[in-house]
Coordinates of C-alpha atoms in Angstrom, one line a residue:
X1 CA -37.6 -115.5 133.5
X2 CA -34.3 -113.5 132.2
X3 CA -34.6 -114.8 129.1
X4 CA -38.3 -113.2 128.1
X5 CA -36.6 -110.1 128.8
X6 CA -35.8 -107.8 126.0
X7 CA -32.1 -106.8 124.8
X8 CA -30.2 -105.0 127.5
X9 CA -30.4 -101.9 127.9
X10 CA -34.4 -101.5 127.3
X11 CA -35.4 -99.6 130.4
X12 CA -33.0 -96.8 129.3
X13 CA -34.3 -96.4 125.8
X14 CA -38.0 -96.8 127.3
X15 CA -37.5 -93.6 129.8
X16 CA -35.0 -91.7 127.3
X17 CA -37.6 -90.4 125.3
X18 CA -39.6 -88.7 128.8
X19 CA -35.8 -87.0 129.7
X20 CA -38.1 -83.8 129.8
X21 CA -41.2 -85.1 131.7
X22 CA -38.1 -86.5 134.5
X23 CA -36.6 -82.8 134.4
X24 CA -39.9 -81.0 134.8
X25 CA -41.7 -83.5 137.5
X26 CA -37.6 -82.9 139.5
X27 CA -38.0 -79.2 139.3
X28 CA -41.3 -78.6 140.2
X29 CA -40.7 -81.5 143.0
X30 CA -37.7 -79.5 144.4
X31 CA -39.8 -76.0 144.5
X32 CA -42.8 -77.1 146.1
X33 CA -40.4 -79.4 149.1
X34 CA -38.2 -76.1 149.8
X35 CA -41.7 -74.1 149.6
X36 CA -43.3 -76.6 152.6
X37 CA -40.2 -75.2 154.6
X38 CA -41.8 -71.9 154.6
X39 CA -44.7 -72.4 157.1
X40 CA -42.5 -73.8 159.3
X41 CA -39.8 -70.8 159.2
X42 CA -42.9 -68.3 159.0
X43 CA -43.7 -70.1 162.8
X44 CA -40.2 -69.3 164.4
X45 CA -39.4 -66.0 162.6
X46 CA -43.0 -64.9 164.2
X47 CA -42.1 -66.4 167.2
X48 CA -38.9 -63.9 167.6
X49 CA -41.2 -61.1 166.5
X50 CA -44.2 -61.2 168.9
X51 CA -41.9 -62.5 171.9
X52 CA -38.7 -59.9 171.6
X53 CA -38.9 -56.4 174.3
X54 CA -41.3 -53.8 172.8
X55 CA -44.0 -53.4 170.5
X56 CA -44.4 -55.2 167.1
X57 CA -44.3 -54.9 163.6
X58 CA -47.1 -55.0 162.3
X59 CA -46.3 -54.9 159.0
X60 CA -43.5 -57.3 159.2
X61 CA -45.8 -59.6 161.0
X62 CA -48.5 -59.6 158.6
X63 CA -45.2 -60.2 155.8
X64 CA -44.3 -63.8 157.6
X65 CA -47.9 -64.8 158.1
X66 CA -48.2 -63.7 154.4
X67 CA -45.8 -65.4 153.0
X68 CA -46.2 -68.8 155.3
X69 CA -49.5 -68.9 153.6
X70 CA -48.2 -68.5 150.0
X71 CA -45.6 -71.6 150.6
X72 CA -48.5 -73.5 151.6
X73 CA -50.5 -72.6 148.1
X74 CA -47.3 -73.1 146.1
X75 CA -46.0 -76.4 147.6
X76 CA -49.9 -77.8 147.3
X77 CA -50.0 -76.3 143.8
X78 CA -46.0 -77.8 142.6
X79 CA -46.2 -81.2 144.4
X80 CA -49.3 -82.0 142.7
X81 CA -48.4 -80.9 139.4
X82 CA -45.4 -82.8 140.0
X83 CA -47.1 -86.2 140.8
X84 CA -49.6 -85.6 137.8
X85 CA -46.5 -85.5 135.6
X86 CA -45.0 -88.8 137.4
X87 CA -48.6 -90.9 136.9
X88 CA -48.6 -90.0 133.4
X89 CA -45.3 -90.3 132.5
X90 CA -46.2 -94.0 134.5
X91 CA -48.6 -94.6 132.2
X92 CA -47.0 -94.3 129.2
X93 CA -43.7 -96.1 130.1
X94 CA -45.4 -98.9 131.5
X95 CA -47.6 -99.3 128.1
X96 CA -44.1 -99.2 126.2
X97 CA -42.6 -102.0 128.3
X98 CA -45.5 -103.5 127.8
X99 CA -45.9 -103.7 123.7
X100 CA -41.6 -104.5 123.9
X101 CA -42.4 -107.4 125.6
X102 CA -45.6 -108.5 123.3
X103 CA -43.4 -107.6 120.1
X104 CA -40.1 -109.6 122.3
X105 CA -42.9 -112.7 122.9
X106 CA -44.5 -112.5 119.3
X107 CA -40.7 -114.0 117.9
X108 CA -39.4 -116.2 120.4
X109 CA -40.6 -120.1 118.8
X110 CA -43.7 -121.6 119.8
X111 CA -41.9 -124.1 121.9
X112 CA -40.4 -121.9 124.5
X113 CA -44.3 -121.1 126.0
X114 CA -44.2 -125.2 126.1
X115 CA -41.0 -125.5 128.7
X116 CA -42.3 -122.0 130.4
X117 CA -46.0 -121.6 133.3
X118 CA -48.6 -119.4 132.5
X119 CA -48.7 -117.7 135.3
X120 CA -45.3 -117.2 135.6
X121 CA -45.8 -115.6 132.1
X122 CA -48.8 -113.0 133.7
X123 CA -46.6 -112.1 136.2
X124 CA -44.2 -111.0 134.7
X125 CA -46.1 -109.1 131.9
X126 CA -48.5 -107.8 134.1
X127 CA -47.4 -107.6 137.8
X128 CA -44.0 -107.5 137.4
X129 CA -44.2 -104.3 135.0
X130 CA -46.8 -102.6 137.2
X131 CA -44.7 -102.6 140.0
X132 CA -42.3 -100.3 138.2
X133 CA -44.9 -97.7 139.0
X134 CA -43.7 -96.5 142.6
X135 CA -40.0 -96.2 140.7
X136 CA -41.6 -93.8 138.6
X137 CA -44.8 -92.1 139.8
X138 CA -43.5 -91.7 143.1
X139 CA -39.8 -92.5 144.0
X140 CA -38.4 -89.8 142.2
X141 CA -40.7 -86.8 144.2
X142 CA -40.0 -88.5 147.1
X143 CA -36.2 -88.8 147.0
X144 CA -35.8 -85.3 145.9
X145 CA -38.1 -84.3 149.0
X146 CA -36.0 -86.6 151.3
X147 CA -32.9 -84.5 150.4
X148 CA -34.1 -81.2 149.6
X149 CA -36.2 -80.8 152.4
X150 CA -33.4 -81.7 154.8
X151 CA -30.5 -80.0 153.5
X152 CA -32.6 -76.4 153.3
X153 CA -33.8 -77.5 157.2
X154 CA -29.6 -78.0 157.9
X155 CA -28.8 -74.7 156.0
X156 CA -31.2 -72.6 158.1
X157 CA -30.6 -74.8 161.8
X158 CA -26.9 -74.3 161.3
X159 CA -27.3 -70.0 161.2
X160 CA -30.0 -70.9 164.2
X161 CA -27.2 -73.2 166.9
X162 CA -24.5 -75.6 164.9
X163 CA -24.2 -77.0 168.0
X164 CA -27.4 -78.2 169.0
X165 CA -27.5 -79.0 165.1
X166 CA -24.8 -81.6 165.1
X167 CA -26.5 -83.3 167.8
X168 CA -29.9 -83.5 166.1
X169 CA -27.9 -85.3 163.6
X170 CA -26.8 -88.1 165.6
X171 CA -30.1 -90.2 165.7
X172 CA -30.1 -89.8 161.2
X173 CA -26.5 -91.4 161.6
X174 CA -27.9 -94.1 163.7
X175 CA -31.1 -95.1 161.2
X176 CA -28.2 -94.7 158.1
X177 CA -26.1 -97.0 159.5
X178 CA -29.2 -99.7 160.0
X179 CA -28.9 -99.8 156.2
X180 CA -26.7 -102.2 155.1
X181 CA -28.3 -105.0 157.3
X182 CA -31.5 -104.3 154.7
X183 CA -28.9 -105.3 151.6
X184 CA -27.3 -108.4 153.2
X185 CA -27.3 -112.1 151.1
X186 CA -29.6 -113.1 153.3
X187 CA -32.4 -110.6 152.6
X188 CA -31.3 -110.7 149.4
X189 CA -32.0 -114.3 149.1
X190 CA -35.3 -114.0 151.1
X191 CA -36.3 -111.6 148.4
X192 CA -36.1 -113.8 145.7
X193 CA -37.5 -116.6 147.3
X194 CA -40.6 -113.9 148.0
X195 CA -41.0 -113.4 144.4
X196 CA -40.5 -117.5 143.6
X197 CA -43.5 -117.7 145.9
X198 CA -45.3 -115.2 144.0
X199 CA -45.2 -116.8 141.0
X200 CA -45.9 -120.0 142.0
X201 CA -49.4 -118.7 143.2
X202 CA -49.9 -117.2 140.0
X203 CA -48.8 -120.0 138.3
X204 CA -51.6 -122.5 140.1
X205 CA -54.3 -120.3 140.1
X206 CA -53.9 -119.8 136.1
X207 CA -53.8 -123.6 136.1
X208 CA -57.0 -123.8 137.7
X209 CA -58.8 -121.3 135.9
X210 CA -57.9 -123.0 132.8
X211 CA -58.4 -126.4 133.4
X212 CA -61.9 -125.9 135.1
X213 CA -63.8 -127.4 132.6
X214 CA -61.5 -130.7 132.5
X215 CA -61.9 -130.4 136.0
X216 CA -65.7 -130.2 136.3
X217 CA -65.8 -133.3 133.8
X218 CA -63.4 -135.9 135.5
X219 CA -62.7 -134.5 139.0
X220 CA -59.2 -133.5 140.5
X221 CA -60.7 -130.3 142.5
X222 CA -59.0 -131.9 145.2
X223 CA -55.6 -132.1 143.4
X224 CA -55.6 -128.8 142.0
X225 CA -56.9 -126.9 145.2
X226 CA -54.2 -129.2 147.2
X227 CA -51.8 -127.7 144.6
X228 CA -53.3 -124.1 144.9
X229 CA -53.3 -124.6 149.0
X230 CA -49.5 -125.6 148.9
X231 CA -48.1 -122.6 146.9
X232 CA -50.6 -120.1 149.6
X233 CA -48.9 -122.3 152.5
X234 CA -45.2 -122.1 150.8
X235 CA -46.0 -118.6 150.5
X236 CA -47.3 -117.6 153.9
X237 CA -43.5 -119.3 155.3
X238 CA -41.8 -117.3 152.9
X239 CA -43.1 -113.8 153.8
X240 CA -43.2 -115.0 157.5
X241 CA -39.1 -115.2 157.0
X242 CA -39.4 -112.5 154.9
X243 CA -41.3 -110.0 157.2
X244 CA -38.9 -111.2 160.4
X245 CA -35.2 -111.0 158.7
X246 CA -36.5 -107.1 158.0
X247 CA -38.2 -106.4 161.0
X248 CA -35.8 -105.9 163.9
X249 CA -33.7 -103.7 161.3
X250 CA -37.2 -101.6 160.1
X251 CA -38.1 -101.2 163.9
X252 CA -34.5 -100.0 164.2
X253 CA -34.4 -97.1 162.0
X254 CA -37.8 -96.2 162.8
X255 CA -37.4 -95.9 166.8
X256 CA -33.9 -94.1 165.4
X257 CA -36.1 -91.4 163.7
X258 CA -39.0 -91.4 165.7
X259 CA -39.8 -87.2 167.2
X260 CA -39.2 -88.2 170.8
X261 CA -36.0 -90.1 170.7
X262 CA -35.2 -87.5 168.4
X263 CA -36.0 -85.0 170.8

């Protein structure tokens, strides 16, 4: 389906114009994942005051709880204004991929629909540009929290032991190298065959759907459920190979970053 696609370079012009929504959903991402640190330092930094010889502060207690409290409020406050800004800024890419591809369909001759399936068509006009919705609405928060969150966490374990710090590493190492295995040509080529699968389903239940009045008239339920049946059975062996080339590595990086091997 390459060839439905618009010119090159069409994803960049579609996000160029939201360069600002980007900056302001990264910023306000990366204050409210350093500001879910805070409850977390407030914990130890109290633990050191209640639990060291003599009396304590009071007033430096009251600070930390205080100010554990007000990262809570402002990562609550900046995540979710964050992921508002990625849903709409969703929205309105998704509509102008959308209308690119109408206005990219509306010249191609009438012809090419002949030699290409309808439901290979809906999927990619519909379900092929909704799934660029966890790319934007939600991949870039969560990257930036992936990286913030643990960089601040090394900054501050590093003053706390480096020692002890170098060894928590060793289980991240472990997951990171699991990678690669996940970008192999095999999974590679189980992927595509995933979304060959897909569109085939699409593609017969479309044909059924539209045919149902010839059908209803002269019979062939039996040939076109058969065909419907086939593509749901072809599909079913593909995500079975699929689900088990990714396991073992999935199970892998999870057990790698799982709190008690961790600990």
């Amino acid at each position: 389906m390459s060839d439905i696609r618009p010119d090159s370079g069409t994803v960049a012009g579609l996000l160029r114009p939201h360069a600002g929504g980007f900056a302001a959903l990264v910023v306000l991402q990366v204050i409210g994942a350093v500001a879910c640190l805070a409850p977390l330092l407030a914990v130890a930094e109290l633990g050191r005051a209640l639990l060291s010889p003599g009396p304590a502060d009071r007033a430096h207690v009251w600070f930390v709880v205080l100010t554990g409290v007000a990262g809570l409020l402002v990562r609550l406050l900046f995540t979710s204004a964050s992921s508002g800004i990625g849903h709409l800024l969703d929205g309105q890419v998704q509509l102008a991929f959308r209308r690119r591809l109408a206005a990219h369909l509306g010249r191609v001759p009438i012809g090419w629909f002949s030699r290409r399936r309808t439901g290979e068509l809906a999927k990619v006009v519909g379900e092929d540009v909704s799934a660029v919705h966890p790319f934007i609405a939600h991949t870039p928060g969560e990257l930036i929290s992936a990286f913030v969150v643990p960089l601040v966490s090394l900054v501050y374990l590093f003053t706390v032991d480096w020692r002890l710090t170098l060894i928590t590493l060793v289980p991240v190492l472990l997951a990171v190298a699991l990678v690669p295995l996940m970008m192999t040509p095999a999974r590679q080529r189980e992927q595509r065959e995933f979304d060959t699968a897909m569109g085939r389903i699409a593609d017969s239940a479309v044909e059924f759907v539209q045919g149902i009045a010839v059908v209803k008239a002269f019979g062939g339920a039996g040939r076109t459920h058969r065909k419907f049946l086939t593509a749901t059975d072809g599909f079913a062996d593909t995500f079975l190979r699929w689900a088990r080339g990714l396991a073992p590595i999935a199970a892998g990086m999870q057990t790698a970053l799982a709190p008690p091997f961790v600990l």
